[in-house]
CSV table of C-alpha atoms and ligand atoms in Angstrom, one decimal:
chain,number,residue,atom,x,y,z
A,1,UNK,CA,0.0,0.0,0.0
A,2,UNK,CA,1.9,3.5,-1.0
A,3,UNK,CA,1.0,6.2,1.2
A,4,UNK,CA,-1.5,7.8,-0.3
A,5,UNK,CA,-3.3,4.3,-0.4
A,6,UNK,CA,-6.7,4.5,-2.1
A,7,UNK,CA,-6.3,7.9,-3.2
A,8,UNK,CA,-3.8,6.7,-5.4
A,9,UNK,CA,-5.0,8.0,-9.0
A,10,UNK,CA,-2.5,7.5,-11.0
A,11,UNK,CA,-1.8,3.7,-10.3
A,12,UNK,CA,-3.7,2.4,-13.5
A,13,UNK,CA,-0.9,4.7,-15.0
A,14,UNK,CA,1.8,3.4,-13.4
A,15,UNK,CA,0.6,0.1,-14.5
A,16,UNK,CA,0.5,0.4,-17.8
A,17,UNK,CA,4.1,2.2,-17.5
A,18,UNK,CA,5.7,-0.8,-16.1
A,19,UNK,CA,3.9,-2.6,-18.8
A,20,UNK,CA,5.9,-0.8,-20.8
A,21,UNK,CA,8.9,-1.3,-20.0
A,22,UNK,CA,8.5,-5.1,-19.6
A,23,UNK,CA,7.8,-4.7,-22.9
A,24,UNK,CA,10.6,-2.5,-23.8
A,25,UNK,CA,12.6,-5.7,-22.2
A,26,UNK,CA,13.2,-4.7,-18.6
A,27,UNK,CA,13.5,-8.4,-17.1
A,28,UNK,CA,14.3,-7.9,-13.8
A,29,UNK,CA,10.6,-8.7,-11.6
A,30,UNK,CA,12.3,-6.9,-8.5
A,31,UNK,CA,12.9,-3.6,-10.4
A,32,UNK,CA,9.1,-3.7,-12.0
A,33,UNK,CA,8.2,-4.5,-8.9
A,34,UNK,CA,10.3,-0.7,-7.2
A,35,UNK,CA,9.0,1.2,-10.7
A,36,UNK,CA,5.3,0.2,-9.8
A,37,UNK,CA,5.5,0.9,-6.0
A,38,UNK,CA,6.9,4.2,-6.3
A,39,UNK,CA,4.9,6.8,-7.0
A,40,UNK,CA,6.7,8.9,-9.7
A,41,UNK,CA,4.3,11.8,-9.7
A,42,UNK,CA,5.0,13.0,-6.3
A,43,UNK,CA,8.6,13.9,-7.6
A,44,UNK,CA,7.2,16.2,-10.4
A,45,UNK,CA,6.3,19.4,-10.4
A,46,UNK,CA,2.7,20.2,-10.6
A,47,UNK,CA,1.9,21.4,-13.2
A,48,UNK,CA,3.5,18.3,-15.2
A,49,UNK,CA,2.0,15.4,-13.1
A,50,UNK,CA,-0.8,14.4,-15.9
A,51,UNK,CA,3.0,13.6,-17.7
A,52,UNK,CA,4.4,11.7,-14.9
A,53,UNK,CA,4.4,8.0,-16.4
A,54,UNK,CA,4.5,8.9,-20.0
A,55,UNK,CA,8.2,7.4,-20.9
A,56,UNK,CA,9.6,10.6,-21.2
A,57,UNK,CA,12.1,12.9,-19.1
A,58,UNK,CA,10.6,15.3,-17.3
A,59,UNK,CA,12.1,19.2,-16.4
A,60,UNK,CA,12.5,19.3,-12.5
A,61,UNK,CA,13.9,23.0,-12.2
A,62,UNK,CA,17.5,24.2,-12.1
A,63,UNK,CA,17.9,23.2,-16.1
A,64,UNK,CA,17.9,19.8,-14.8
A,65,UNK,CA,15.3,16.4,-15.2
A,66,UNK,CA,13.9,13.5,-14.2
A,67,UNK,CA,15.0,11.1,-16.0
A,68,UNK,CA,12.5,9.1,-18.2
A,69,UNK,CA,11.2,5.9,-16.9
A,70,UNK,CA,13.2,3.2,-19.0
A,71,UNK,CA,16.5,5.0,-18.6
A,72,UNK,CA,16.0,4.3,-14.8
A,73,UNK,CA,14.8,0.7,-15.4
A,74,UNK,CA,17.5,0.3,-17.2
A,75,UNK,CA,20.0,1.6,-15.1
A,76,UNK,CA,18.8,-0.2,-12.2
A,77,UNK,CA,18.6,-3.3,-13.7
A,78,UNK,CA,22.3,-3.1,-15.1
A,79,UNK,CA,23.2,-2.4,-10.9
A,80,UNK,CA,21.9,-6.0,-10.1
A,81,UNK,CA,21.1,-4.7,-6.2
A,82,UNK,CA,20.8,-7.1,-3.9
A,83,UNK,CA,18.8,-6.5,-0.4
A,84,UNK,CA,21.3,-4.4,2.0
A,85,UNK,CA,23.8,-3.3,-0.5
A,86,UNK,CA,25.7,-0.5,-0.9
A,87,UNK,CA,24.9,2.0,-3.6
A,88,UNK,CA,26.0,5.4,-4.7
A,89,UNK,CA,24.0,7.5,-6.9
A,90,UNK,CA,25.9,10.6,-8.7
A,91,UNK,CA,22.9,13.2,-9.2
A,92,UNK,CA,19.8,12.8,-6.7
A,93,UNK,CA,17.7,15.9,-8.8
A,94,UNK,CA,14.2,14.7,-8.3
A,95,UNK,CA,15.1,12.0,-5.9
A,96,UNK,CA,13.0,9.2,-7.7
A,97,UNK,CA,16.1,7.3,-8.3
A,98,UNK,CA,17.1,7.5,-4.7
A,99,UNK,CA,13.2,6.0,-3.5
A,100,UNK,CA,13.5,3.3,-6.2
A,101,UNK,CA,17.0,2.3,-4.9
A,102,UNK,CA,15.8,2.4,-1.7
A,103,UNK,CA,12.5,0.0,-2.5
A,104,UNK,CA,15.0,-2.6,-3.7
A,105,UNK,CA,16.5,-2.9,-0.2
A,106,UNK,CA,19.4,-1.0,-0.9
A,107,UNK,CA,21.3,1.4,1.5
A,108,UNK,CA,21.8,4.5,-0.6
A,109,UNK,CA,24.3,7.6,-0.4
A,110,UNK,CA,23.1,10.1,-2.8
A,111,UNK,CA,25.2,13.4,-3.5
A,112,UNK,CA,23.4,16.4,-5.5
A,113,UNK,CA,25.5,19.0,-6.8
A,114,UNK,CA,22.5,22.4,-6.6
A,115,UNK,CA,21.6,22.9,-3.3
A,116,UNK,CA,17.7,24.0,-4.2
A,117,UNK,CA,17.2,20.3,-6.0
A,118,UNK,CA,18.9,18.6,-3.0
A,119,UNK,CA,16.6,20.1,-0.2
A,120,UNK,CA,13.3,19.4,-2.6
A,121,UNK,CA,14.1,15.9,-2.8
A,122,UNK,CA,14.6,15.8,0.7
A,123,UNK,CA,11.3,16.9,1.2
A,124,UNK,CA,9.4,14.3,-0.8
A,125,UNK,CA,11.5,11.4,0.2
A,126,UNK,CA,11.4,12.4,3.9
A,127,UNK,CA,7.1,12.7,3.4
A,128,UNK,CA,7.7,8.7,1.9
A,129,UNK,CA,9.6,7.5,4.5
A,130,UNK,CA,12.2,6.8,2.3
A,131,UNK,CA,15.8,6.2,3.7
A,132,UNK,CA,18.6,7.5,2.5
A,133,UNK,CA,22.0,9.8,3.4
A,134,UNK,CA,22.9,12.2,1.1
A,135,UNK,CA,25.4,15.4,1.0
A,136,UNK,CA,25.5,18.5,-1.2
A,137,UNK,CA,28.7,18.3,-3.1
A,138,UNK,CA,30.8,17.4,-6.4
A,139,UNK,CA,29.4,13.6,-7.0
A,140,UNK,CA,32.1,12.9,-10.0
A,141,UNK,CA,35.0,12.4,-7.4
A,142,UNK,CA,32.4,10.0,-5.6
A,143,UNK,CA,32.6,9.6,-1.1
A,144,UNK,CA,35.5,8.3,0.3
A,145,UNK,CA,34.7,7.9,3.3
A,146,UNK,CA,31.4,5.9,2.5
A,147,UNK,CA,33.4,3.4,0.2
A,148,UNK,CA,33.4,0.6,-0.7
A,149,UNK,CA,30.1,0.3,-2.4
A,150,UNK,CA,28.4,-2.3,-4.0
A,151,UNK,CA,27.4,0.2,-6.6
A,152,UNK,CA,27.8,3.0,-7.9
A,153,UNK,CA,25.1,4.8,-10.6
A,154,UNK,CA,25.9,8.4,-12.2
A,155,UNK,CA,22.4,9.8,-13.3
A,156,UNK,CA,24.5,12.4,-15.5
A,157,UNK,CA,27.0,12.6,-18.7
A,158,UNK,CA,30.1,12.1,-17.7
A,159,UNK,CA,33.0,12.8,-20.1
A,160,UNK,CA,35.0,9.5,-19.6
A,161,UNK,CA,34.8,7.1,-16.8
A,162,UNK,CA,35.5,9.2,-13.5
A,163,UNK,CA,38.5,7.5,-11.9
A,164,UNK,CA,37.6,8.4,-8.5
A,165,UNK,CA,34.2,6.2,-8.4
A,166,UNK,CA,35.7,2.9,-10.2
A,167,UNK,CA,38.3,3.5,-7.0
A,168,UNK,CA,35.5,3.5,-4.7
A,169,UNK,CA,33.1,0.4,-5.7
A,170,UNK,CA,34.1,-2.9,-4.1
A,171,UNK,CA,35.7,-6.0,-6.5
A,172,UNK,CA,33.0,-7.6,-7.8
A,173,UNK,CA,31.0,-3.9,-8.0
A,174,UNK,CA,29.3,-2.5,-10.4
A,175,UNK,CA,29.5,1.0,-11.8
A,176,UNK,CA,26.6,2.7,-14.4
A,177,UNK,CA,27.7,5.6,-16.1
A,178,UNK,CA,27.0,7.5,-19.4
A,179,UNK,CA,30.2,8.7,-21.0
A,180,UNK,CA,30.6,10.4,-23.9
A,181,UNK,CA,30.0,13.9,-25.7
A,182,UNK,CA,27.5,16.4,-24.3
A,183,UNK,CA,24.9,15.3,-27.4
A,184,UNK,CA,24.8,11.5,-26.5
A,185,UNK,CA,26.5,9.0,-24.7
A,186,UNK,CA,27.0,5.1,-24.3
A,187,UNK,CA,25.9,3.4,-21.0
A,188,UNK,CA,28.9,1.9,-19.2
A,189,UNK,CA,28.3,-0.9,-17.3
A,190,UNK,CA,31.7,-1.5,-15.8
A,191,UNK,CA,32.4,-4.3,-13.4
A,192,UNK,CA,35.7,-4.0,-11.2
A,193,UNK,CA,38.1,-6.8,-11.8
A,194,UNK,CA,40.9,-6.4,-9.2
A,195,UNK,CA,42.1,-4.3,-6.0
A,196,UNK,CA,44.3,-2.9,-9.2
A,197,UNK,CA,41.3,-1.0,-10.1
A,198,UNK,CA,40.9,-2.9,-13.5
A,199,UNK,CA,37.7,-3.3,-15.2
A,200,UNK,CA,35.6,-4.6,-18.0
A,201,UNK,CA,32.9,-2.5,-19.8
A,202,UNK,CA,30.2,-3.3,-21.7
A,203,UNK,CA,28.4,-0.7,-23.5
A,204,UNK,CA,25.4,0.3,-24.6
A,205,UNK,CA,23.9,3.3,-27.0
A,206,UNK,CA,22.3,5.6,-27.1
A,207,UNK,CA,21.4,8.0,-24.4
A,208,UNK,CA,21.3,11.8,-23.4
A,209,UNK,CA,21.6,13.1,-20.5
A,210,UNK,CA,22.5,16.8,-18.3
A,211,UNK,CA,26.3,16.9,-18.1
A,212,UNK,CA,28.1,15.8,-15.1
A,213,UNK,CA,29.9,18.7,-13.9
A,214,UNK,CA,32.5,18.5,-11.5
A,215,UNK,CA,36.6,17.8,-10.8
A,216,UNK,CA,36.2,14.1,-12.9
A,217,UNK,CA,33.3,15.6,-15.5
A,218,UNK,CA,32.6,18.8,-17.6
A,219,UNK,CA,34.1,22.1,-16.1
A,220,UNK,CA,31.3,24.2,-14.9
A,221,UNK,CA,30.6,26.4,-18.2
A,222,UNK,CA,31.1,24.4,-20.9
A,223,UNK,CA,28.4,24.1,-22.9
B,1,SAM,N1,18.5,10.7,-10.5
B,1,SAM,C1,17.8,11.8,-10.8
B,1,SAM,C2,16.3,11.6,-10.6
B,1,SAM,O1,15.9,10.5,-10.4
B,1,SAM,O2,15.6,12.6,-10.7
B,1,SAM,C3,18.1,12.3,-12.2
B,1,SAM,C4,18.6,13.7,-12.1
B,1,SAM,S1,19.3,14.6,-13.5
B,1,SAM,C5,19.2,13.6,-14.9
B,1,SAM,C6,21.0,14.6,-13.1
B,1,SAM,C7,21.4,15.3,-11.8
B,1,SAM,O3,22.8,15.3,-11.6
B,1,SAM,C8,21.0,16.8,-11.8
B,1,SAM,O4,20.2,17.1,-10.7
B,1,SAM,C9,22.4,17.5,-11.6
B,1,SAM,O5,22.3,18.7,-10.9
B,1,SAM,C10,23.2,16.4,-11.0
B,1,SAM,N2,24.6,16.6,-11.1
B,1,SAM,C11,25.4,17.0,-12.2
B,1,SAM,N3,26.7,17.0,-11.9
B,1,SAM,C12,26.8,16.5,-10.6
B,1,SAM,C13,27.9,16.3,-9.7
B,1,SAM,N4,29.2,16.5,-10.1
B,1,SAM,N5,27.6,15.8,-8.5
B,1,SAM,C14,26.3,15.6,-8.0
B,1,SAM,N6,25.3,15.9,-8.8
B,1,SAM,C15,25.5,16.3,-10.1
């Protein structure tokens, strides 16, 4: 039962949004099961919510989104969490990444570069019950003093792989991460190899997302 329990009028959309991506061929019953739980409107402005489980990303403020519905199924889904891990996400903006996470059993650190998004997010995840720990800083050179992690997911375009968060995921760890230009990128789904810090990638195209900007990303005004 979500919070909102029987006034929830937007679960027949929701529904027919998993649907969707099932049929878009997200696999995994445990992340259909977080997408249909969580109630992706309450992370939307407004004014948008009629749009909030159409498969598209949405604009949360700040020149930032929320990213659309398959890119976060699919992300999640390339994480493989398992109950209690570990995970790191690189851009909390709306926060619906964080509560899906979170519905999976995972323990998640979430870092959010613009203050304004950071303390919004709070808000709704807070009003779910959602649990989480989170910090306001530059999310490309990852959190030390949190790691290891069992994984790691950057919800923005990085560059190249940031060195700093391969560095920080456990062996055995996974890390998600778009890299490439500004325009597109490939989905990197890295797994760590060794205490060396080696890895193998496998990637996938195409996606677009708002720039990663930080010390291991895009300088702050380019582009
Ligand atoms: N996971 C988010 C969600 O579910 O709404 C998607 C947010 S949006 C696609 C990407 C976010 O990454 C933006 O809020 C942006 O401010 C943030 N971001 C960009 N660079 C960052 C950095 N270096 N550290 C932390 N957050 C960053």
């Amino acid at each position: 039962m979500t919070k909102s329990g029987l006034l929830d009028k937007f679960r027949e959309a929701r529904e027919e949004m998993v649907q969707l991506l099932a049929d878009r061929g997200i696999s995994d019953e445990r992340v259909l099961a977080a997408m249909l739980q969580v109630e992706r409107h309450l992370f939307i402005p407004i004014p948008l919510r009629n749009h909030a489980y159409d498969d598209v990303a949405l604009p949360i403020g700040e020149g930032q989104t929320i990213s659309q519905p398959f890119t976060v199924a699919f992300m999640t889904e390339a994480l493989h969490v398992q109950n209690l891990d570990k995970v790191l996400e690189i851009g909390t903006g709306s926060g619906y990444q964080t509560a899906i996470l979170a519905a999976m059993g995972a323990r998640v650190f979430t870092i959010e570069r613009i203050p304004a998004l950071l303390k919004s997010a709070k808000v709704v995840l807070d009003s779910m019950d959602v649990r989480y720990i989170s910090k306001c800083s530059d999310g490309s050179i990852g959190w030390k003093e949190s790691s290891p992690f069992d994984g790691i997911v950057v919800t923005a375009g990085s560059p190249a792989v940031p060195k700093s968060l391969v560095e920080q995921l456990r062996v055995g760890g996974k890390l998600v991460v778009p890299v490439g230009p500004q325009d597109f990128q490939q989905m990197n789904i890295i797994t760590k190899t060794n205490e060396d810090n080696e890895y193998s990638v496998e990637e996938k195209s195409d996606f677009k997302f708002v720039p990663l900007i930080g010390r291991d990303g895009w300088p702050e005004h380019d582009g």
